[in-house]
């Protein structure tokens, strides 16, 4: 029993979020390097191999095994067992990316020091805020010309609306980058560049009193550091761990992932400051992570490679207890006892079948088509359902036209199954049947995926007619409003999802506010529910 508790306590499950190119892959790779999960930097599935052109879906499909692998990685570091959840970027960006954050207990936000907060970071950040999970900021690429660190703090605070507390502070940047000052220990970690990034850049430990410090930094940087420290101590937010745990204050770190500088420092603080797996809300109240009864929820479903079988992998986040592959579990929504088939976990690049796992872990199980996103599995006889997972606002919409109308049945089946996996959302206009379907996606690549999969897996050819609409809102208080009576704007379209929930589509963002102004009491939401 003591071991069971210890196993859960030592787990840390987090996602790394960033705008593409900020250095998420590089940082992940360095983490794995410290954990001894890989031997050489450069061996994590790099961006280069993952750079999918939109037309490359065939290739993506061939690589599916790999992309499954990259969705979560587990490794040990010191006494910790770390689960990193990957949030794909670029064209791969999809609703899955958002949903992955539902399985994390905290997030690491990587920001490029020369660019500050960028578009994709803002989108992912909003989901972290929705969940009130702690957010740790790593400001990367200090070895390049960077914005002033005070301006970067200001940028994070004003754009994202979160308070910041620098845990360390950079000394210079670009060619002048000399290291970081640790505000907790008052030590300076001096940076000397190494050229290959394979090993850590040398990280010598100095204090503010070290006689060689001023000479080492040069008098200008030395004086600026003294001033900065004084300013920070006087003006920056205190490190209030209660606010950190609520996601209202972000501890900030500086470094260079490529040069492996500041990474270990960051990792050590981060692991200490984050908590072990957090309890989750259910219809029976909060579920204690340390309860001996196993429970988990499905947060992602991925179509498998074997087209002939249309089987899928369901990813589950274990929320309480211990998973034992020999024991039956109860699938709450399916109302059935079952044994989870081929449970697997991902260790860096390897997939391995497992026999046990603990709260905080992510497991992938073979899914013959029974699971839906948000489903709960638990110990038989102790049933409850976890709180549902939100659906996220798609930003691209298209009307789907079927080329061969004789294949109606296959079309409906195919598009419904793909929507059930959560890669696309489907909607209808009022007063039309299934012949007029609107597809909404978070990333445009999903349009090509849909086209390709319908043709290859269901033998159905479609044409997509993209729509100018980009903003969708669920009506939060639909009981109080007759959708037909909502006073709209000229660019507004009324649609419904497959459950009949009313939604509004807009071409322009300003129109959302305009409709709110015209319809007093109307509440619109960017999130729906599965
Ligand atoms: P991503 O996953 O967030 O998209 O970013 P990724 O780690 O792939 O990094 C994007 C680019 O930034 C890569 O260069 C990477 O080497 C570089 N980079 C990451 N961290 C640092 C850093 O601390 N300093 C500097 N100077 N560069 C950094 P690339 O040329 O696009 O790719 P590659 O040829 O290095 O693979």
Coordinates of C-alpha atoms and ligand atoms in Angstrom, one line a residue:
X1 CA 0.0 0.0 0.0
X2 CA 2.8 2.3 0.8
X3 CA 4.3 1.6 -2.6
X4 CA 1.0 2.3 -4.3
X5 CA 0.8 5.8 -2.7
X6 CA 4.5 6.4 -3.5
X7 CA 4.0 5.5 -7.1
X8 CA 1.2 8.0 -7.5
X9 CA 3.0 10.7 -5.5
X10 CA 6.0 10.5 -7.7
X11 CA 4.0 11.1 -10.9
X12 CA 4.0 14.4 -12.8
X13 CA 1.7 14.7 -15.9
X14 CA 2.0 17.8 -17.9
X15 CA 1.7 19.2 -21.5
X16 CA 4.2 21.5 -23.2
X17 CA 2.5 24.2 -25.2
X18 CA 4.0 26.7 -27.6
X19 CA 3.6 28.4 -30.9
X20 CA 5.5 26.4 -33.6
X21 CA 9.2 27.0 -33.7
X22 CA 9.5 28.3 -30.1
X23 CA 11.4 25.2 -29.2
X24 CA 8.9 22.7 -27.8
X25 CA 10.5 19.7 -29.5
X26 CA 14.0 20.7 -28.5
X27 CA 13.0 21.2 -24.8
X28 CA 11.2 17.9 -24.7
X29 CA 14.2 16.2 -26.1
X30 CA 16.4 17.8 -23.5
X31 CA 14.1 16.6 -20.8
X32 CA 14.3 13.1 -22.1
X33 CA 18.0 13.4 -22.2
X34 CA 18.1 14.2 -18.5
X35 CA 15.8 11.3 -17.8
X36 CA 18.2 9.0 -19.7
X37 CA 15.2 8.0 -21.9
X38 CA 17.3 8.8 -25.0
X39 CA 21.1 8.8 -25.3
X40 CA 21.6 11.6 -27.8
X41 CA 19.8 14.8 -28.5
X42 CA 18.3 14.8 -31.9
X43 CA 16.7 11.4 -31.7
X44 CA 13.2 12.6 -30.7
X45 CA 10.9 12.6 -33.7
X46 CA 12.0 16.0 -35.0
X47 CA 10.1 18.7 -36.6
X48 CA 11.8 18.0 -39.9
X49 CA 10.3 14.5 -40.2
X50 CA 7.0 15.7 -38.8
X51 CA 6.7 18.6 -41.1
X52 CA 3.6 17.5 -42.9
X53 CA 2.6 19.2 -46.1
X54 CA -1.1 19.4 -46.3
X55 CA -1.0 17.0 -49.3
X56 CA 1.1 14.6 -47.3
X57 CA -1.8 12.8 -45.6
X58 CA -0.7 9.4 -47.1
X59 CA 2.7 9.9 -45.5
X60 CA 1.1 10.9 -42.2
X61 CA -1.0 7.8 -42.3
X62 CA 2.2 5.7 -42.8
X63 CA 3.6 7.5 -39.9
X64 CA 0.6 7.1 -37.7
X65 CA 2.4 4.6 -35.5
X66 CA 5.0 7.3 -34.9
X67 CA 2.5 10.1 -34.3
X68 CA 0.7 7.8 -31.8
X69 CA 4.1 7.4 -30.1
X70 CA 4.6 11.1 -29.9
X71 CA 1.3 11.8 -28.2
X72 CA 2.6 10.9 -24.8
X73 CA 6.1 10.0 -23.4
X74 CA 6.9 8.6 -20.0
X75 CA 10.3 8.6 -18.4
X76 CA 11.9 8.6 -15.0
X77 CA 14.0 11.5 -13.7
X78 CA 15.4 11.4 -10.2
X79 CA 12.6 10.0 -8.1
X80 CA 9.9 11.3 -10.4
X81 CA 7.9 9.5 -13.1
X82 CA 7.2 12.0 -15.8
X83 CA 4.4 11.9 -18.4
X84 CA 4.8 14.5 -21.1
X85 CA 1.8 15.1 -23.3
X86 CA 2.6 16.3 -26.8
X87 CA 0.5 19.0 -28.3
X88 CA 1.1 19.0 -32.1
X89 CA 1.6 22.2 -33.9
X90 CA 1.4 23.6 -37.4
X91 CA -1.0 21.9 -39.8
X92 CA -1.3 19.1 -37.3
X93 CA -3.1 21.5 -35.0
X94 CA -6.5 20.0 -34.3
X95 CA -9.1 19.7 -31.6
X96 CA -6.9 16.9 -30.3
X97 CA -4.3 19.4 -29.4
X98 CA -6.8 21.2 -27.1
X99 CA -8.1 18.0 -25.7
X100 CA -4.7 16.7 -24.7
X101 CA -4.7 19.5 -22.2
X102 CA -7.7 17.9 -20.5
X103 CA -5.4 15.0 -19.4
X104 CA -2.6 17.2 -18.0
X105 CA -2.2 18.5 -14.4
X106 CA 0.0 21.4 -15.5
X107 CA 1.4 23.1 -18.6
X108 CA 4.8 24.3 -19.6
X109 CA 4.5 27.3 -21.9
X110 CA 7.5 27.8 -24.2
X111 CA 8.0 31.3 -25.5
X112 CA 10.6 32.5 -28.1
X113 CA 12.4 35.3 -26.4
X114 CA 12.7 37.3 -29.6
X115 CA 9.0 36.9 -30.4
X116 CA 7.1 37.0 -27.2
X117 CA 3.5 35.6 -26.9
X118 CA 2.3 34.3 -30.3
X119 CA -1.1 33.2 -31.7
X120 CA -1.1 29.5 -31.1
X121 CA 0.2 30.0 -27.5
X122 CA -2.8 32.3 -26.8
X123 CA -5.3 29.6 -28.1
X124 CA -3.7 26.8 -26.0
X125 CA -3.4 29.1 -23.0
X126 CA -7.1 29.8 -23.0
X127 CA -7.7 26.1 -22.5
X128 CA -5.3 25.9 -19.6
X129 CA -7.2 28.8 -18.0
X130 CA -10.5 27.0 -18.5
X131 CA -9.1 24.2 -16.5
X132 CA -7.3 26.4 -13.9
X133 CA -4.2 24.3 -14.2
X134 CA -0.7 25.7 -13.2
X135 CA 1.2 27.2 -16.0
X136 CA 5.0 27.4 -16.0
X137 CA 6.7 29.7 -18.5
X138 CA 10.0 28.8 -20.1
X139 CA 11.4 31.7 -22.2
X140 CA 13.7 30.1 -24.7
X141 CA 16.4 31.1 -27.2
X142 CA 18.3 33.6 -24.9
X143 CA 21.4 32.7 -27.0
X144 CA 19.7 34.8 -29.8
X145 CA 18.9 38.4 -29.7
X146 CA 15.9 38.7 -27.4
X147 CA 13.4 41.3 -26.3
X148 CA 14.0 43.0 -23.0
X149 CA 13.0 40.5 -20.2
X150 CA 10.8 43.2 -18.5
X151 CA 9.0 43.7 -21.8
X152 CA 8.5 39.9 -22.1
X153 CA 6.9 39.8 -18.7
X154 CA 4.7 42.7 -19.6
X155 CA 3.7 41.0 -22.8
X156 CA 2.7 37.8 -21.0
X157 CA 0.8 39.7 -18.4
X158 CA -1.1 42.0 -20.8
X159 CA -1.8 39.5 -23.6
X160 CA -2.5 36.5 -21.5
X161 CA -3.8 38.2 -18.4
X162 CA -1.8 36.1 -16.0
X163 CA 0.6 37.4 -13.3
X164 CA 4.3 36.4 -13.6
X165 CA 7.0 35.7 -11.1
X166 CA 10.5 35.2 -12.5
X167 CA 12.3 32.4 -10.7
X168 CA 15.5 33.2 -12.6
X169 CA 16.6 36.2 -14.6
X170 CA 18.7 36.4 -17.8
X171 CA 22.0 38.2 -17.9
X172 CA 22.3 39.6 -21.4
X173 CA 21.1 37.9 -24.5
X174 CA 22.4 36.8 -28.0
X175 CA 26.2 37.0 -28.2
X176 CA 26.2 38.8 -24.8
X177 CA 24.2 36.0 -23.1
X178 CA 26.1 35.3 -19.9
X179 CA 23.8 33.1 -17.9
X180 CA 20.9 33.3 -15.4
X181 CA 20.6 34.6 -11.9
X182 CA 18.6 32.3 -9.6
X183 CA 16.4 34.5 -7.5
X184 CA 15.8 31.8 -4.9
X185 CA 19.4 30.9 -4.1
X186 CA 21.0 34.2 -5.3
X187 CA 23.4 32.2 -7.4
X188 CA 24.5 32.8 -10.9
X189 CA 24.7 30.1 -13.5
X190 CA 27.2 31.2 -16.0
X191 CA 26.8 30.3 -19.6
X192 CA 29.5 29.2 -21.9
X193 CA 28.3 28.1 -25.3
X194 CA 29.0 24.7 -26.6
X195 CA 28.6 24.1 -30.3
X196 CA 26.7 20.9 -30.5
X197 CA 24.0 21.2 -27.9
X198 CA 24.3 17.5 -27.2
X199 CA 25.7 18.0 -23.8
X200 CA 24.8 20.7 -21.3
X201 CA 26.4 24.1 -22.0
X202 CA 28.8 24.6 -19.1
X203 CA 27.0 25.9 -16.2
X204 CA 29.3 27.3 -13.6
X205 CA 28.0 28.4 -10.3
X206 CA 28.9 31.9 -9.1
X207 CA 27.4 34.2 -6.4
X208 CA 26.9 37.9 -6.5
X209 CA 29.9 38.1 -4.2
X210 CA 32.2 36.1 -6.4
X211 CA 35.2 38.4 -7.1
X212 CA 35.4 37.3 -10.7
X213 CA 31.8 38.1 -11.4
X214 CA 32.1 41.7 -12.4
X215 CA 35.0 40.9 -14.7
X216 CA 33.3 38.0 -16.2
X217 CA 30.1 39.9 -17.0
X218 CA 31.7 43.2 -17.9
X219 CA 30.8 46.3 -15.9
X220 CA 27.7 47.2 -18.0
X221 CA 26.0 43.8 -17.6
X222 CA 27.0 43.6 -14.0
X223 CA 25.5 46.9 -13.2
X224 CA 22.4 46.2 -15.1
X225 CA 22.0 42.9 -13.2
X226 CA 22.3 44.7 -9.9
X227 CA 19.7 47.2 -11.0
X228 CA 17.4 44.4 -12.4
X229 CA 17.6 42.4 -9.2
X230 CA 16.6 45.5 -7.1
X231 CA 13.8 46.3 -9.5
X232 CA 12.5 42.7 -9.5
X233 CA 12.6 42.4 -5.7
X234 CA 10.7 45.6 -5.4
X235 CA 8.2 45.3 -8.2
X236 CA 7.5 41.7 -9.3
X237 CA 4.8 39.5 -7.8
X238 CA 5.7 37.3 -4.9
X239 CA 5.9 33.6 -5.5
X240 CA 2.5 32.6 -4.1
X241 CA 2.1 28.8 -4.7
X242 CA -1.6 29.0 -4.0
X243 CA -2.0 31.4 -7.0
X244 CA 0.3 29.2 -9.1
X245 CA -1.8 26.1 -8.4
X246 CA -4.9 28.0 -9.5
X247 CA -3.2 29.1 -12.7
X248 CA -3.3 32.8 -11.8
X249 CA 0.5 33.3 -11.4
X250 CA 3.1 31.8 -13.7
X251 CA 6.6 31.1 -12.5
X252 CA 9.0 32.2 -15.3
X253 CA 12.3 30.7 -16.3
X254 CA 14.9 31.7 -18.9
X255 CA 17.3 29.6 -20.9
X256 CA 18.3 28.1 -24.2
X257 CA 16.9 24.7 -25.0
X258 CA 19.2 24.2 -28.0
X259 CA 22.3 24.8 -25.9
X260 CA 20.9 22.8 -23.0
X261 CA 21.3 25.8 -20.8
X262 CA 18.9 26.4 -17.9
X263 CA 17.0 23.2 -18.6
X264 CA 18.1 21.2 -15.5
X265 CA 17.5 24.2 -13.3
X266 CA 14.0 24.6 -14.8
X267 CA 13.2 20.9 -14.6
X268 CA 14.2 20.7 -10.9
X269 CA 12.2 23.7 -9.9
X270 CA 9.2 22.8 -12.0
X271 CA 9.0 19.2 -10.6
X272 CA 9.2 20.5 -7.1
X273 CA 6.6 23.2 -7.7
X274 CA 4.0 21.0 -9.5
X275 CA 1.8 18.6 -7.7
X276 CA 1.3 14.9 -8.1
X277 CA -1.8 13.9 -10.0
X278 CA -4.8 16.0 -9.1
X279 CA -8.3 14.7 -8.2
X280 CA -11.0 15.1 -10.9
X281 CA -14.7 16.0 -10.6
X282 CA -17.4 13.5 -11.3
X283 CA -21.2 13.2 -10.9
X284 CA -20.3 11.7 -7.5
X285 CA -18.1 14.5 -6.4
X286 CA -14.3 14.8 -6.4
X287 CA -12.6 11.5 -7.1
X288 CA -9.6 11.0 -4.8
X289 CA -6.5 10.2 -6.8
X290 CA -5.2 7.9 -4.1
X291 CA -8.4 5.9 -3.8
X292 CA -7.6 2.2 -4.3
X293 CA -10.4 2.0 -7.0
X294 CA -9.2 2.4 -10.5
X295 CA -10.8 5.0 -12.7
X296 CA -9.9 6.7 -16.0
X297 CA -11.5 8.8 -18.7
X298 CA -11.0 8.8 -22.5
X299 CA -9.6 12.0 -23.9
X300 CA -8.5 11.1 -27.3
X301 CA -9.4 8.5 -29.9
X302 CA -7.1 7.8 -32.8
X303 CA -7.9 5.8 -35.8
X304 CA -5.6 2.9 -36.2
X305 CA -3.5 2.0 -39.1
X306 CA -5.3 -1.1 -40.1
X307 CA -8.0 0.2 -42.5
X308 CA -9.6 -3.2 -42.9
X309 CA -10.6 -3.3 -39.3
X310 CA -11.3 0.3 -38.6
X311 CA -10.1 -0.3 -35.1
X312 CA -8.9 2.6 -33.0
X313 CA -6.8 3.4 -30.0
X314 CA -8.5 5.1 -27.1
X315 CA -6.2 7.1 -24.9
X316 CA -7.2 7.3 -21.3
X317 CA -6.0 9.3 -18.4
X318 CA -5.9 7.3 -15.2
X319 CA -7.5 9.4 -12.5
X320 CA -7.4 7.2 -9.4
X321 CA -6.0 3.9 -8.2
X322 CA -4.0 1.4 -10.1
X323 CA -4.7 -0.2 -13.4
X324 CA -4.3 -3.9 -13.5
X325 CA -4.5 -5.5 -17.0
X326 CA -5.8 -8.8 -15.6
X327 CA -8.8 -7.2 -13.9
X328 CA -12.1 -6.3 -15.5
X329 CA -13.3 -2.7 -15.6
X330 CA -16.7 -1.1 -16.0
X331 CA -17.4 1.1 -19.0
X332 CA -20.0 3.5 -17.6
X333 CA -21.4 4.9 -20.9
X334 CA -21.4 1.4 -22.5
X335 CA -22.9 -0.1 -19.3
X336 CA -20.7 -3.1 -19.7
X337 CA -17.9 -4.9 -17.9
X338 CA -14.9 -5.5 -20.0
X339 CA -11.2 -6.1 -20.0
X340 CA -9.1 -3.3 -21.6
X341 CA -7.4 -4.9 -24.5
X342 CA -3.7 -4.5 -25.4
X343 CA -3.1 -1.7 -22.9
X344 CA 0.0 0.2 -23.9
X345 CA 2.2 3.0 -22.8
X346 CA 4.8 5.0 -24.6
X347 CA 8.4 5.3 -23.4
X348 CA 10.2 7.9 -25.5
X349 CA 10.0 6.2 -28.9
X350 CA 9.0 2.8 -27.9
X351 CA 5.5 1.4 -27.4
X352 CA 5.2 -1.3 -24.9
X353 CA 2.3 -3.4 -23.7
X354 CA 1.9 -2.9 -20.0
X355 CA 0.3 -4.9 -17.2
X356 CA -0.1 -2.1 -14.7
X357 CA -0.2 1.7 -14.5
X358 CA -1.1 4.3 -11.9
X359 CA -3.1 7.5 -11.5
X360 CA -1.5 10.2 -13.5
X361 CA -0.5 7.8 -16.3
X362 CA -1.9 7.8 -19.8
X363 CA -2.6 4.4 -21.4
X364 CA -3.7 3.6 -24.9
X365 CA -6.1 0.7 -25.4
X366 CA -7.4 -1.1 -28.4
X367 CA -10.9 0.2 -29.1
X368 CA -13.2 -1.9 -31.3
X369 CA -15.5 1.2 -31.7
X370 CA -17.1 1.3 -28.2
X371 CA -15.5 4.3 -26.7
X372 CA -16.4 8.0 -27.1
X373 CA -14.5 11.0 -25.9
X374 CA -15.2 11.8 -22.3
X375 CA -16.2 8.2 -21.4
X376 CA -15.4 6.9 -17.9
X377 CA -14.1 3.5 -17.0
X378 CA -13.9 2.5 -13.4
X379 CA -13.9 -0.4 -10.9
X380 CA -17.0 -2.6 -11.3
X381 CA -19.5 -1.9 -8.6
X382 CA -18.2 1.6 -7.9
X383 CA -19.6 3.5 -10.9
X384 CA -19.7 7.2 -11.5
X385 CA -19.0 9.4 -14.5
X386 CA -16.3 12.0 -14.9
X387 CA -17.3 15.5 -15.9
X388 CA -17.6 15.8 -19.7
X389 CA -14.9 17.2 -21.9
X390 CA -15.5 20.4 -23.7
X391 CA -15.7 20.6 -27.5
X392 CA -13.6 23.5 -28.8
X393 CA -14.6 26.1 -31.3
X394 CA -13.6 25.1 -34.9
X395 CA -12.2 28.0 -36.9
X396 CA -12.6 26.6 -40.4
X397 CA -15.9 25.5 -41.9
X398 CA -16.9 23.8 -45.2
X399 CA -20.1 22.5 -46.7
X400 CA -19.7 18.8 -47.6
X401 CA -21.1 17.6 -50.9
X402 CA -21.2 14.0 -51.8
X403 CA -20.1 13.2 -55.4
X404 CA -22.0 9.9 -55.7
X405 CA -25.3 10.3 -54.0
X406 CA -26.0 6.6 -54.1
X407 CA -23.6 6.1 -51.3
X408 CA -25.6 8.0 -48.8
X409 CA -25.4 5.3 -46.1
X410 CA -21.7 4.9 -46.2
X411 CA -21.3 8.7 -46.2
X412 CA -23.4 9.2 -43.0
X413 CA -21.6 6.3 -41.3
X414 CA -18.1 7.5 -42.3
X415 CA -18.6 11.1 -41.4
X416 CA -20.3 10.2 -38.1
X417 CA -17.6 7.8 -37.1
X418 CA -14.8 10.3 -37.9
X419 CA -16.7 13.0 -35.9
X420 CA -17.0 10.6 -33.0
X421 CA -13.2 10.4 -32.9
X422 CA -13.3 14.1 -32.4
X423 CA -11.2 15.1 -35.4
X424 CA -14.0 17.1 -37.0
X425 CA -17.3 18.5 -35.8
X426 CA -20.4 18.2 -37.9
X427 CA -23.4 20.6 -38.0
X428 CA -26.5 21.1 -39.9
X429 CA -28.5 24.1 -41.0
X430 CA -32.0 24.3 -39.8
X431 CA -34.7 22.8 -42.1
X432 CA -32.2 20.6 -44.0
X433 CA -31.5 17.0 -43.5
X434 CA -28.2 15.1 -43.6
X435 CA -27.8 16.1 -47.2
X436 CA -26.5 19.5 -46.1
X437 CA -23.7 18.9 -43.7
X438 CA -21.3 21.6 -42.4
X439 CA -18.0 20.4 -41.2
X440 CA -16.0 22.4 -38.7
X441 CA -12.3 21.9 -38.0
X442 CA -9.7 23.5 -35.8
X443 CA -6.8 22.9 -38.2
X444 CA -7.2 22.9 -42.0
X445 CA -5.3 19.7 -42.4
X446 CA -8.3 17.9 -41.0
X447 CA -10.3 18.7 -44.2
X448 CA -7.8 16.7 -46.2
X449 CA -7.8 14.0 -43.6
X450 CA -11.6 13.8 -43.8
X451 CA -11.6 13.6 -47.6
X452 CA -8.9 11.0 -47.7
X453 CA -10.4 8.8 -45.0
X454 CA -13.9 8.9 -46.4
X455 CA -12.6 7.8 -49.8
X456 CA -10.2 5.1 -48.5
X457 CA -12.1 3.7 -45.6
X458 CA -15.7 4.2 -46.7
X459 CA -15.4 4.4 -50.5
X460 CA -17.1 7.8 -50.5
X461 CA -15.9 10.8 -52.6
X462 CA -16.7 14.2 -51.3
X463 CA -16.3 17.8 -52.4
X464 CA -15.7 20.5 -49.8
X465 CA -16.9 24.1 -50.3
X466 CA -15.1 26.3 -47.8
X467 CA -17.2 28.9 -46.0
X468 CA -16.1 32.3 -45.0
X469 CA -17.2 31.8 -41.4
X470 CA -14.5 31.5 -38.7
X471 CA -16.3 32.1 -35.4
X472 CA -18.7 29.7 -33.8
X473 CA -20.6 30.2 -30.5
X474 CA -22.7 27.8 -28.5
X475 CA -25.7 29.4 -26.8
X476 CA -25.0 28.9 -23.2
X477 CA -28.6 29.7 -22.0
X478 CA -30.5 28.1 -24.8
X479 CA -33.5 27.5 -22.6
X480 CA -34.1 31.2 -22.3
X481 CA -33.8 32.1 -26.0
X482 CA -35.7 31.0 -29.0
X483 CA -32.9 30.8 -31.6
X484 CA -35.2 32.0 -34.4
X485 CA -35.9 35.2 -32.4
X486 CA -32.2 36.1 -32.0
X487 CA -31.5 39.4 -33.7
X488 CA -28.5 38.7 -35.9
X489 CA -26.0 40.4 -38.1
X490 CA -25.9 40.0 -41.9
X491 CA -22.9 37.6 -41.6
X492 CA -24.6 35.4 -39.0
X493 CA -25.8 31.8 -39.7
X494 CA -27.9 29.7 -37.4
X495 CA -26.9 26.0 -37.3
X496 CA -27.3 23.1 -34.9
X497 CA -25.1 20.2 -33.9
X498 CA -26.2 16.6 -34.2
X499 CA -27.8 16.6 -30.7
X500 CA -29.9 19.6 -31.8
X501 CA -28.0 22.2 -29.8
X502 CA -28.3 25.6 -31.4
X503 CA -25.1 27.5 -32.5
X504 CA -24.3 30.7 -34.3
X505 CA -21.7 31.1 -37.0
X506 CA -20.0 34.4 -37.8
X507 CA -17.7 35.7 -40.5
X508 CA -16.4 38.5 -38.4
X509 CA -15.4 38.5 -34.8
X510 CA -16.9 41.9 -34.1
X511 CA -20.3 40.5 -35.0
X512 CA -20.3 38.2 -32.0
X513 CA -20.2 41.2 -29.7
X514 CA -22.8 43.0 -31.8
X515 CA -25.2 40.1 -31.4
X516 CA -24.6 40.1 -27.7
X517 CA -25.4 43.8 -27.6
X518 CA -28.6 43.4 -29.6
X519 CA -29.9 40.5 -27.5
X520 CA -29.8 41.4 -23.9
X521 CA -29.3 38.4 -21.6
X522 CA -28.0 36.1 -24.4
X523 CA -24.9 34.1 -23.3
X524 CA -22.6 32.8 -26.0
X525 CA -19.8 30.3 -25.3
X526 CA -16.6 29.3 -27.2
X527 CA -17.0 25.8 -25.7
X528 CA -19.6 23.1 -26.1
X529 CA -19.8 19.7 -24.3
X530 CA -19.2 16.2 -25.5
Ligands
LIG1 P1 8.8 23.5 -32.0 O1 8.8 22.1 -31.6 O2 8.3 24.4 -30.9 O3 8.2 23.8 -33.3 O4 10.3 24.0 -32.1 P2 11.7 23.2 -32.3 O5 12.1 22.6 -31.0 O6 11.6 22.3 -33.5 O7 12.7 24.4 -32.6 C1 12.5 25.3 -33.7 C2 13.8 25.8 -34.2 O8 14.4 26.6 -33.1 C3 14.8 24.7 -34.5 O9 15.7 25.2 -35.5 C4 15.6 24.6 -33.2 O10 16.9 24.1 -33.4 C5 15.7 26.1 -32.8 N1 15.9 26.2 -31.3 C6 15.2 25.6 -30.3 N2 15.7 26.1 -29.1 C7 16.6 27.0 -29.4 C8 17.5 27.8 -28.6 O11 17.5 27.8 -27.4 N3 18.3 28.6 -29.3 C9 18.4 28.7 -30.6 N4 19.2 29.6 -31.2 N5 17.6 28.0 -31.4 C10 16.7 27.1 -30.8 P3 15.5 24.8 -37.0 O12 16.7 25.4 -37.7 O13 14.1 25.2 -37.5 O14 15.5 23.3 -37.0 P4 16.7 22.3 -36.8 O15 17.4 22.3 -38.1 O16 17.6 22.8 -35.7 O17 16.1 21.0 -36.5

